[in-house]
PDB file of C-alpha atoms and ligand atoms in Angstrom:
ATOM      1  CA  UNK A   1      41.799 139.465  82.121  1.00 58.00           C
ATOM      2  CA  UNK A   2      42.663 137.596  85.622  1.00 71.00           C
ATOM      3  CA  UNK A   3      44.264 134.410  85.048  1.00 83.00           C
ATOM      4  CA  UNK A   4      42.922 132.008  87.243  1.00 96.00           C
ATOM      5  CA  UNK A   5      45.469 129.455  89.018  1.00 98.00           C
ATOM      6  CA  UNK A   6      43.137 127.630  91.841  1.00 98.00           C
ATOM      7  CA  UNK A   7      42.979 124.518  93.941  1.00 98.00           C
ATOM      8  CA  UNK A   8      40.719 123.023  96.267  1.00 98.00           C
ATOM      9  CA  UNK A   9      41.957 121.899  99.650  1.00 98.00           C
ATOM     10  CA  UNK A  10      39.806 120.682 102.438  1.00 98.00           C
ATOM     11  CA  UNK A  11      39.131 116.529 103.589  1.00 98.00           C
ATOM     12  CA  UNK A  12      37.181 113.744 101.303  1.00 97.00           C
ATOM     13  CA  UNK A  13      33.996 114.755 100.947  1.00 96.00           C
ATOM     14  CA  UNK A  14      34.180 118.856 101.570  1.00 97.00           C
ATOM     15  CA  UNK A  15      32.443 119.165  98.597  1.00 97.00           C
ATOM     16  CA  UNK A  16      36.141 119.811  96.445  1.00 98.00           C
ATOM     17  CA  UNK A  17      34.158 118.042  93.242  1.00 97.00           C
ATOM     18  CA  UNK A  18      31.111 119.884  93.766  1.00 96.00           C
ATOM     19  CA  UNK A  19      32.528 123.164  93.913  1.00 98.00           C
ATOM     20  CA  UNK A  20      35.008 122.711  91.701  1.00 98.00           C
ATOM     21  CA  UNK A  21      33.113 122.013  88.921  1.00 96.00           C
ATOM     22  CA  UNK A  22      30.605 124.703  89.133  1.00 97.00           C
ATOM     23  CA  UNK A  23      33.693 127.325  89.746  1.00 98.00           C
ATOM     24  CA  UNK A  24      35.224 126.196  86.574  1.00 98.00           C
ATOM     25  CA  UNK A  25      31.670 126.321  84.373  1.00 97.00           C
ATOM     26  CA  UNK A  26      31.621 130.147  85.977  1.00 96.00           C
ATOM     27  CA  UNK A  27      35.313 131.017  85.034  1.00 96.00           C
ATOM     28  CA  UNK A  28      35.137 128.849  81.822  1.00 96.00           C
ATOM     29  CA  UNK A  29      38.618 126.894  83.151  1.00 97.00           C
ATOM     30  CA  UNK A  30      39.193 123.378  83.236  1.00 98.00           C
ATOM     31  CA  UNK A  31      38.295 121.529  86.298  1.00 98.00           C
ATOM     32  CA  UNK A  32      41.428 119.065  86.781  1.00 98.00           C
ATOM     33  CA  UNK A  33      41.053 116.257  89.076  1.00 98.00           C
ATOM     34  CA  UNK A  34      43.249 113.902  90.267  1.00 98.00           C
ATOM     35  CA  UNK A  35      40.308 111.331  91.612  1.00 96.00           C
ATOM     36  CA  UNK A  36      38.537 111.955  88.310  1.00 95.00           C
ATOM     37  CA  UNK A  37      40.974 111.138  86.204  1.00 96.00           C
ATOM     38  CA  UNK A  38      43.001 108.156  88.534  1.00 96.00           C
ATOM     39  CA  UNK A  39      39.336 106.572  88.159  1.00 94.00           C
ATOM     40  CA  UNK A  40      39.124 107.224  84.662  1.00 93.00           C
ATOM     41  CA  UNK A  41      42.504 105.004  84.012  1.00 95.00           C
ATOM     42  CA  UNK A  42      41.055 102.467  86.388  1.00 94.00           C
ATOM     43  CA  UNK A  43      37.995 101.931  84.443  1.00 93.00           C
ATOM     44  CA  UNK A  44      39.864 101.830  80.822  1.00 96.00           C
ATOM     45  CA  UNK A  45      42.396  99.373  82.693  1.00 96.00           C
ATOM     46  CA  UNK A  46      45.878 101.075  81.977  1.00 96.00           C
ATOM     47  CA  UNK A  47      48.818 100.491  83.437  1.00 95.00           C
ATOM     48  CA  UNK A  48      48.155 103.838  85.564  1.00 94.00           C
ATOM     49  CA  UNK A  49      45.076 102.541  86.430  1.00 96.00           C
ATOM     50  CA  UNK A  50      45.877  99.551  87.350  1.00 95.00           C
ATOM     51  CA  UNK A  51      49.078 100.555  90.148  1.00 93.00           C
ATOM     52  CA  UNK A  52      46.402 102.762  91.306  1.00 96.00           C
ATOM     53  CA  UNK A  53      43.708 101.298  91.925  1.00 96.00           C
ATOM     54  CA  UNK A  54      44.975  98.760  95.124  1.00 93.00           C
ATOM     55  CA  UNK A  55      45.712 102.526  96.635  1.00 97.00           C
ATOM     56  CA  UNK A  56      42.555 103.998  96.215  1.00 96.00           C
ATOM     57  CA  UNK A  57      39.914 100.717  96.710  1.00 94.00           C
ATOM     58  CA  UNK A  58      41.949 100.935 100.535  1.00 94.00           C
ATOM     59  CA  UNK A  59      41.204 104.461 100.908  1.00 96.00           C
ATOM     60  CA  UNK A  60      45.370 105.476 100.522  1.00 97.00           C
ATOM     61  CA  UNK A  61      47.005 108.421  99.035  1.00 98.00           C
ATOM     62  CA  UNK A  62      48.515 106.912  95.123  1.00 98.00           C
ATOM     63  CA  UNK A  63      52.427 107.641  95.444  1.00 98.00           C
ATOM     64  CA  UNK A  64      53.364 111.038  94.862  1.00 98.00           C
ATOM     65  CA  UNK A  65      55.687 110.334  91.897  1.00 97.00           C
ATOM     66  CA  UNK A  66      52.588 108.593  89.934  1.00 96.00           C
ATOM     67  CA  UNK A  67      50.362 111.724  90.538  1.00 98.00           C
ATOM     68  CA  UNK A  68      52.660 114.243  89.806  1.00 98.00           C
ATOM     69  CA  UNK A  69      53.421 112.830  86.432  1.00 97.00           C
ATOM     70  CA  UNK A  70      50.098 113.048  85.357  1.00 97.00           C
ATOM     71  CA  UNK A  71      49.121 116.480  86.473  1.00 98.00           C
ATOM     72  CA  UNK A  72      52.482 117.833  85.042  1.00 97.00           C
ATOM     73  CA  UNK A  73      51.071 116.104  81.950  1.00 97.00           C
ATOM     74  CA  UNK A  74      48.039 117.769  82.073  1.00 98.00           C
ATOM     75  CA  UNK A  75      48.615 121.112  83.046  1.00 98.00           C
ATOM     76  CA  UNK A  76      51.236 121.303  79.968  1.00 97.00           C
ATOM     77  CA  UNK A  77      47.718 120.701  77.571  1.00 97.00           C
ATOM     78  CA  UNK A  78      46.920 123.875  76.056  1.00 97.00           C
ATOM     79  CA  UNK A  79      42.887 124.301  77.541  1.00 97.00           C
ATOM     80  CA  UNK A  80      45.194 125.229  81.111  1.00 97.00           C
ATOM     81  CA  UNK A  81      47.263 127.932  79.754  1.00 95.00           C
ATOM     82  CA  UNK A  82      44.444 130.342  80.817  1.00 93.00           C
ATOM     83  CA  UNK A  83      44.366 129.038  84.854  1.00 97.00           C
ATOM     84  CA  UNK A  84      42.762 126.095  86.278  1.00 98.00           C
ATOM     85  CA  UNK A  85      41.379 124.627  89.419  1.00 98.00           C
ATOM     86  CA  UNK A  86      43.059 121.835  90.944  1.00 98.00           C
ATOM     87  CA  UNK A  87      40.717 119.830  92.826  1.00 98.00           C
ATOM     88  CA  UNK A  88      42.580 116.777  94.956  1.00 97.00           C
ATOM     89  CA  UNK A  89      46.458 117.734  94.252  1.00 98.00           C
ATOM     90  CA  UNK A  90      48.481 118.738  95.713  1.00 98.00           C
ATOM     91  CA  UNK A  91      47.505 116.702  98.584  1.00 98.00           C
ATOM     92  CA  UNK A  92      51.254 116.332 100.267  1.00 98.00           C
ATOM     93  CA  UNK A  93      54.021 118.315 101.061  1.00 98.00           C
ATOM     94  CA  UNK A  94      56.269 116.696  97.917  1.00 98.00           C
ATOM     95  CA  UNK A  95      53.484 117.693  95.664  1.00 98.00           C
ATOM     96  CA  UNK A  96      53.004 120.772  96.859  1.00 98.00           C
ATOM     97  CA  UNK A  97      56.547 121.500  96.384  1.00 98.00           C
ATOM     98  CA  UNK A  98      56.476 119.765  93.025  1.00 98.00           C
ATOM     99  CA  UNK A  99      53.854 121.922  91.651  1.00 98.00           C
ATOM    100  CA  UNK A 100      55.877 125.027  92.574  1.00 98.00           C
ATOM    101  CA  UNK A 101      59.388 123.276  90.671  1.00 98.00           C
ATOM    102  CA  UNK A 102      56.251 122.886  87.556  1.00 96.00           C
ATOM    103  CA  UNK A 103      56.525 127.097  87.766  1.00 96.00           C
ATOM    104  CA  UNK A 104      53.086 127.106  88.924  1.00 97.00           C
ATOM    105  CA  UNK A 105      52.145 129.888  91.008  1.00 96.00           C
ATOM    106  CA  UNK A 106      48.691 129.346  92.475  1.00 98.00           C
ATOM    107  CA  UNK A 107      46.538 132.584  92.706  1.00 97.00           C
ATOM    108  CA  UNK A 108      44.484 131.187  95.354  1.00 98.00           C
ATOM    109  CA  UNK A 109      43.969 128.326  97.394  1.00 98.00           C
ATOM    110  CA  UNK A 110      39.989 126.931  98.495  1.00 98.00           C
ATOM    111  CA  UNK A 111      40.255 125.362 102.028  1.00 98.00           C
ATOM    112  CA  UNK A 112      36.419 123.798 102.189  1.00 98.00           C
ATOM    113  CA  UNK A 113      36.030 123.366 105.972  1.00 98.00           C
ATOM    114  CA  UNK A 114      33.827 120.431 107.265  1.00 98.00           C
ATOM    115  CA  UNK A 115      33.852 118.028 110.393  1.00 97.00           C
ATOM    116  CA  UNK A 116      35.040 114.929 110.127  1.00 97.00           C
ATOM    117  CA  UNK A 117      31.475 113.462 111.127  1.00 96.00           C
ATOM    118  CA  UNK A 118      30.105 115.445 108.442  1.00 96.00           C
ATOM    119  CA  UNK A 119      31.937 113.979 106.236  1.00 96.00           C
ATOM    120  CA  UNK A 120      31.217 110.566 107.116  1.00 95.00           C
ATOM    121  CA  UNK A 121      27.939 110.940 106.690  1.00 93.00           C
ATOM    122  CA  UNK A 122      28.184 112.826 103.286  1.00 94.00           C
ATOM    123  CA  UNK A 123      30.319 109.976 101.583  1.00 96.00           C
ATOM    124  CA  UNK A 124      27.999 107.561 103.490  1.00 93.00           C
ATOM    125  CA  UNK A 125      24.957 108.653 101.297  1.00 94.00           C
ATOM    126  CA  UNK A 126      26.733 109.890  98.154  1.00 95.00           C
ATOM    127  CA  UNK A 127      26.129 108.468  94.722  1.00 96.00           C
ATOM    128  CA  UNK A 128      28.389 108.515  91.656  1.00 95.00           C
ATOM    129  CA  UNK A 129      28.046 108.453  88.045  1.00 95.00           C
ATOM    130  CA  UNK A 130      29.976 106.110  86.302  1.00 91.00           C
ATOM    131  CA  UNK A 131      29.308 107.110  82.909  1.00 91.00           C
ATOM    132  CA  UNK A 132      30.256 111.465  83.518  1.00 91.00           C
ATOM    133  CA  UNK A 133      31.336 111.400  87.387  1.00 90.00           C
ATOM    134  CA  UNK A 134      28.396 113.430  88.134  1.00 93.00           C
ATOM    135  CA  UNK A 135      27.903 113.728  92.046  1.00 95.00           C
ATOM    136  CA  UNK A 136      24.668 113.341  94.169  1.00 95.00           C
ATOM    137  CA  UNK A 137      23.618 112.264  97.358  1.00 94.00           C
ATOM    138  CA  UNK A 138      20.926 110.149  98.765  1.00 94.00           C
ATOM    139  CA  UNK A 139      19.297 112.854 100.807  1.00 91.00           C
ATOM    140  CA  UNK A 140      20.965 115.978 100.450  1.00 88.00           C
ATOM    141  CA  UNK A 141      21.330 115.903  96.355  1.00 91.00           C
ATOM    142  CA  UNK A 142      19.493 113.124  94.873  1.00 95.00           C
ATOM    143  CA  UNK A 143      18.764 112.291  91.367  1.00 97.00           C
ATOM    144  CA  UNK A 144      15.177 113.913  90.116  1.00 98.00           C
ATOM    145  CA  UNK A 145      14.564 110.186  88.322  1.00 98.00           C
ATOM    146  CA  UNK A 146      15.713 107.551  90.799  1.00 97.00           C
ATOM    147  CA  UNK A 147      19.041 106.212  89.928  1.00 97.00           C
ATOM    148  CA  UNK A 148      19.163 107.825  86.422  1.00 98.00           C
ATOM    149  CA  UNK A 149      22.220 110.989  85.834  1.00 98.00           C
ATOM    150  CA  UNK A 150      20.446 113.992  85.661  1.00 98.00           C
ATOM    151  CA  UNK A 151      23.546 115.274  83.545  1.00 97.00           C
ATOM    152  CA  UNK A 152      23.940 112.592  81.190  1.00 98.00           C
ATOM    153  CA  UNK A 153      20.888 110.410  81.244  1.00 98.00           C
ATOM    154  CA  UNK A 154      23.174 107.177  82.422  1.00 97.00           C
ATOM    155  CA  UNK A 155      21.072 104.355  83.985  1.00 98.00           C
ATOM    156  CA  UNK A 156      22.605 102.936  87.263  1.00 97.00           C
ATOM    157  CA  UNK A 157      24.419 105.491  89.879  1.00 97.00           C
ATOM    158  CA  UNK A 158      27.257 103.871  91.941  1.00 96.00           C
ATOM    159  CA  UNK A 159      28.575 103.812  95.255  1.00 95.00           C
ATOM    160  CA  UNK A 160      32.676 104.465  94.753  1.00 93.00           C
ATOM    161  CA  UNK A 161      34.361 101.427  96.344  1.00 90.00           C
ATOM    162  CA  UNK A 162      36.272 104.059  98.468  1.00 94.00           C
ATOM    163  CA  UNK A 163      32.946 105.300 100.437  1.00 95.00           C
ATOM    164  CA  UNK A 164      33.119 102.229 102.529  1.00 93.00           C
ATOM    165  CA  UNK A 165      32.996 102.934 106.469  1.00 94.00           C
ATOM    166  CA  UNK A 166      36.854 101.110 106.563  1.00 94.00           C
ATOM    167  CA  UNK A 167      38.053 103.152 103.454  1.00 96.00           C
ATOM    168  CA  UNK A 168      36.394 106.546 104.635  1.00 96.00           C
ATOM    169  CA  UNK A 169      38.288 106.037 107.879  1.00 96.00           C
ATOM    170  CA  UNK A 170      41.529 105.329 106.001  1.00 96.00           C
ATOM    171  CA  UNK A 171      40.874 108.363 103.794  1.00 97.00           C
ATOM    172  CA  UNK A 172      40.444 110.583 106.902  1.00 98.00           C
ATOM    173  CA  UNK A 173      43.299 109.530 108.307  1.00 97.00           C
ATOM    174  CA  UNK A 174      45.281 110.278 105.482  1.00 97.00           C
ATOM    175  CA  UNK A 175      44.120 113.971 105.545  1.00 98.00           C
ATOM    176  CA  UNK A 176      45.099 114.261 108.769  1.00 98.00           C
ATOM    177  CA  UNK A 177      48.437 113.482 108.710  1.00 98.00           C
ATOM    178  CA  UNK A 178      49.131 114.550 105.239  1.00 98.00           C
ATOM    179  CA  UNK A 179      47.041 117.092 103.609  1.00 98.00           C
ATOM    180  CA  UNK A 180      46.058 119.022 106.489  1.00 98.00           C
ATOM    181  CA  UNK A 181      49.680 120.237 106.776  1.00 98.00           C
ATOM    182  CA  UNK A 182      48.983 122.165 103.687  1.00 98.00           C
ATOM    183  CA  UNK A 183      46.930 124.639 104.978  1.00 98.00           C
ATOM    184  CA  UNK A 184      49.423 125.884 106.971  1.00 98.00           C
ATOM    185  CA  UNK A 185      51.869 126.052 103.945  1.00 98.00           C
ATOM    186  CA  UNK A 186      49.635 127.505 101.152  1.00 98.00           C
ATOM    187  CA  UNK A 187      49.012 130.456 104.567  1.00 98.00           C
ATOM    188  CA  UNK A 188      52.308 131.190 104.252  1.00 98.00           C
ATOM    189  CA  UNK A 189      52.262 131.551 100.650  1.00 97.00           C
ATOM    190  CA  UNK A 190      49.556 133.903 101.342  1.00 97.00           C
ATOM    191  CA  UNK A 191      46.866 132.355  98.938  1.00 98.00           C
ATOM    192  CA  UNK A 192      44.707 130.503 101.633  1.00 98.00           C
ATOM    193  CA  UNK A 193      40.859 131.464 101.387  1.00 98.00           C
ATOM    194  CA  UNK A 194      38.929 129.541 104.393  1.00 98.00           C
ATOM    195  CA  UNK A 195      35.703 129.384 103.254  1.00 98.00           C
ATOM    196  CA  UNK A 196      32.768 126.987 105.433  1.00 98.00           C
ATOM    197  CA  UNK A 197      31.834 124.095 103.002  1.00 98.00           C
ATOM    198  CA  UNK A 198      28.544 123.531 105.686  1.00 96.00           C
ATOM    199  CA  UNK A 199      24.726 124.393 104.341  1.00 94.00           C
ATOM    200  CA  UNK A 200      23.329 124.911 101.055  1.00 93.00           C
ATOM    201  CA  UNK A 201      25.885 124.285  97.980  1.00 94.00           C
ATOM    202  CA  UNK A 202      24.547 126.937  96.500  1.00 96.00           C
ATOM    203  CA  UNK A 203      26.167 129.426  99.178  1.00 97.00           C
ATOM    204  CA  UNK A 204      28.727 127.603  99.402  1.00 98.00           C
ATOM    205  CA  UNK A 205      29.302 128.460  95.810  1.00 98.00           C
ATOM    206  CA  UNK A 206      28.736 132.253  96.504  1.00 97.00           C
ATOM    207  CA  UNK A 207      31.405 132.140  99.433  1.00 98.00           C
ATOM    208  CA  UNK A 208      33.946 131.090  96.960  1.00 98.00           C
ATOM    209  CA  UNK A 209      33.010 133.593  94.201  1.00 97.00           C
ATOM    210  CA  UNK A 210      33.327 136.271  97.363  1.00 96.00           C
ATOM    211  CA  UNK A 211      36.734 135.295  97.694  1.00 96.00           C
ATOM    212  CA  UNK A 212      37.588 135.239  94.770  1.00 96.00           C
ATOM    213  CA  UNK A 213      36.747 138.782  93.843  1.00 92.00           C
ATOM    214  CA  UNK A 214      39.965 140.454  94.967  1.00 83.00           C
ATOM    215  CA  UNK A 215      42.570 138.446  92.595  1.00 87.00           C
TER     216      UNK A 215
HETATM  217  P1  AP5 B   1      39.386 112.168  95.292  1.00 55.88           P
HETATM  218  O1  AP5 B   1      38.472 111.754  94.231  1.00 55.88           O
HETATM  219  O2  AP5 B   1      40.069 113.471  95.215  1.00 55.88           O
HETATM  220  O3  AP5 B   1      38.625 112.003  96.666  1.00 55.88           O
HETATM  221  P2  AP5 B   1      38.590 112.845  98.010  1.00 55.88           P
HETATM  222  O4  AP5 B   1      39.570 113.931  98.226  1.00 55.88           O
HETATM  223  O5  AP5 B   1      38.545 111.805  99.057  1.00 55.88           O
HETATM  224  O6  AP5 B   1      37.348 113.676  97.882  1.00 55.88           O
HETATM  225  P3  AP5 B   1      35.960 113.247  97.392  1.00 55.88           P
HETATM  226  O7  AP5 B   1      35.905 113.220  95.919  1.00 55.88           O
HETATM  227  O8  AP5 B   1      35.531 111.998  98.110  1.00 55.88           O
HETATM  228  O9  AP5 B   1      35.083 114.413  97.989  1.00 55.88           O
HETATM  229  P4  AP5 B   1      34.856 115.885  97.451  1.00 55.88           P
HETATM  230  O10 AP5 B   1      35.507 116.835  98.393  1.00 55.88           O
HETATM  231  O11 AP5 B   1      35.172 116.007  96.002  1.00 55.88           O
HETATM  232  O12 AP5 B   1      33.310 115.986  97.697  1.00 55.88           O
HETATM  233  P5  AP5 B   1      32.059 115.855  96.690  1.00 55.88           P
HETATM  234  O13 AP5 B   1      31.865 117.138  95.946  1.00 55.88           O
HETATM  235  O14 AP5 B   1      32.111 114.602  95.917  1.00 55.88           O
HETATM  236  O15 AP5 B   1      40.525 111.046  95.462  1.00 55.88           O
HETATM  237  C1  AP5 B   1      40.171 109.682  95.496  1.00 55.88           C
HETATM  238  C2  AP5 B   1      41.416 108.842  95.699  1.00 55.88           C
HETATM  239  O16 AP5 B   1      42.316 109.034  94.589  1.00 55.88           O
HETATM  240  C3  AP5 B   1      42.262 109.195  96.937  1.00 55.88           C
HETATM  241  O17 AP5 B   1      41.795 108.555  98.097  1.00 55.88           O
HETATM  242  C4  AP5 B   1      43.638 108.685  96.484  1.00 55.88           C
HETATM  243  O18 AP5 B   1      43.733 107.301  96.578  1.00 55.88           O
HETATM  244  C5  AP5 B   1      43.664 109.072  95.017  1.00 55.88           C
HETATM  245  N1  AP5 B   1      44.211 110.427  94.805  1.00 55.88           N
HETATM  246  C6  AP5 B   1      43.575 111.485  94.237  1.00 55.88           C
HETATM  247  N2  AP5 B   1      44.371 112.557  94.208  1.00 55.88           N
HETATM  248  C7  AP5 B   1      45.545 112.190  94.783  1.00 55.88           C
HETATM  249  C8  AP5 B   1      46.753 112.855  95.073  1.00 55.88           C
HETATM  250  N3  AP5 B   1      46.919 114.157  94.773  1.00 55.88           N
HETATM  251  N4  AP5 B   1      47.748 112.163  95.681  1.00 55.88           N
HETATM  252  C9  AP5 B   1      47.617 110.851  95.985  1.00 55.88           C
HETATM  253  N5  AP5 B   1      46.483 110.168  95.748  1.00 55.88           N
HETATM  254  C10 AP5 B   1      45.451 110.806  95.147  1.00 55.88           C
HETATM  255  O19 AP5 B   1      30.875 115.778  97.772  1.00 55.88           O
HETATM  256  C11 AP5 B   1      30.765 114.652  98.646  1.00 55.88           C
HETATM  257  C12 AP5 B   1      29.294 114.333  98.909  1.00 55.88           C
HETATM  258  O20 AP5 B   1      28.708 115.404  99.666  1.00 55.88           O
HETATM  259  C13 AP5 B   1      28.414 114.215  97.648  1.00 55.88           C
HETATM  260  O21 AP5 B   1      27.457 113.224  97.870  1.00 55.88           O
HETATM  261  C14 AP5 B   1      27.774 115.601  97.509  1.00 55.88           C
HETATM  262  O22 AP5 B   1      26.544 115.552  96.828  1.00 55.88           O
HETATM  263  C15 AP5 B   1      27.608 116.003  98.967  1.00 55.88           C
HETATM  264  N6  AP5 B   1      27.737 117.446  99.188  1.00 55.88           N
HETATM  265  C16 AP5 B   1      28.598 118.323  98.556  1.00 55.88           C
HETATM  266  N7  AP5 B   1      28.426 119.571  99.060  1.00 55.88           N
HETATM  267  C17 AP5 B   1      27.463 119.474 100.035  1.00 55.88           C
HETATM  268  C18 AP5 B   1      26.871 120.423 100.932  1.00 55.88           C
HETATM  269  N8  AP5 B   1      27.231 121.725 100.915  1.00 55.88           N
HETATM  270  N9  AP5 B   1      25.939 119.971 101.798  1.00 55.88           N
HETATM  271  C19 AP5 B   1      25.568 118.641 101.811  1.00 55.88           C
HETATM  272  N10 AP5 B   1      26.092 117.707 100.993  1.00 55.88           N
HETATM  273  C20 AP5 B   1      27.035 118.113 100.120  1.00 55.88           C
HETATM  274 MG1   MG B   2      35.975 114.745  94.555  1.00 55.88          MG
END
């Protein structure tokens, strides 16, 4: 059986989450994100949480050494010995390197593509569950019961305090100058799948599955 070893590159609000988590229901891996569970520890109020969360309410990257703590702690859990989809790390050079001193050799690597105005207007309109992290969005994705988690039943959806205008632009910038470097590095490797994270999700979906036929 293939093992699975994937992440998901592309900017905030490609649709990493999305994807992510209907790639891992498919492959029946764990989905392991770094937002998801940095928010987690900011809602139970750890110490984690807490250093965090000043980074991510401004729209920053959380310092490498914090991050890479936690994934190394969760990728040593037994549900990952079978593969995995990273979905937000590595998101800098020193984590990308990290992962690889980890002995993690990913089998491919997701680059979502999508325009920066695109993605403006996606975080713009998306809305979060607090209660699961389920995603939707005001117009493309919304709730079938207005402001009630399809998934979960939770009453109240949420706006993430990072999908401000001043945060989004911080975020972007961010990618930019540090993630976007990675694409470049993971080509090298020779595990970069472009795939176009514009139109339906659902083909979006099928684009990734396409790649990922050949591992
Ligand atoms: P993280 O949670 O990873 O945020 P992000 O990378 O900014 O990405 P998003 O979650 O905003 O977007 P997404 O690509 O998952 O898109 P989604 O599927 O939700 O990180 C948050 C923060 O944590 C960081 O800023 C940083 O502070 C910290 N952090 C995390 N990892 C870190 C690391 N490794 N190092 C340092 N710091 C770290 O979709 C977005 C919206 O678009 C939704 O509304 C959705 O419904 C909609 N949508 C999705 N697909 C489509 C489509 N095809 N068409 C139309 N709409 C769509
Ligand atoms: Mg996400």
């Amino acid at each position: 059986m293939t093992q699975y070893r994937l992440m998901m590159l592309g900017p905030p609000g490609a649709g990493k989450g999305t994807q992510a988590k209907r790639i891992a229901e498919r492959l029946d891996i764990p989905h392991v994100s770094t937002g998801d569970m940095l928010r987690e520890a900011r809602r139970k109020g750890t110490e984690l949480g807490k250093k965090a969360a000043e980074f991510m309410n401004a729209g920053d990257l959380v310092p490498d050494d914090v991050v890479i703590g936690i994934v190394r702690e969760r990728l040593e859990e037994e549900d990952a010995a079978g593969g995995f989809i990273l979905d937000g790390f590595p998101r800098t050079r020193p984590q990308a390197e990290a992962l690889a001193e980890m002995g993690v050799e990913l089998d491919a690597v997701i680059n979502i593509d999508v325009s920066d105005d695109e993605v403006i207007n996606r975080l713009g309109g998306r809305l979060s569950c607090p209660s699961c992290g389920a995603v939707y969005h005001e117009e493309a994705k919304p709730p079938s019961k207005d402001n009630i988690c399809d998934e979960c039943g939770h009453e109240g959806l949420i706006t993430r305090d990072d999908d401000r205008p001043e945060a989004i632009k911080q975020r972007l910038k961010g990618y930019h100058k540090q993630t976007a470097p990675l694409i470049e590095f993971y080509e090298k490797e020779g595990v970069l799948k472009n795939v176009s994270g514009v139109g339906d999700p659902n083909s979006v979906t099928e684009a990734i599955v396409s790649e990922l036929e050949d591992l």
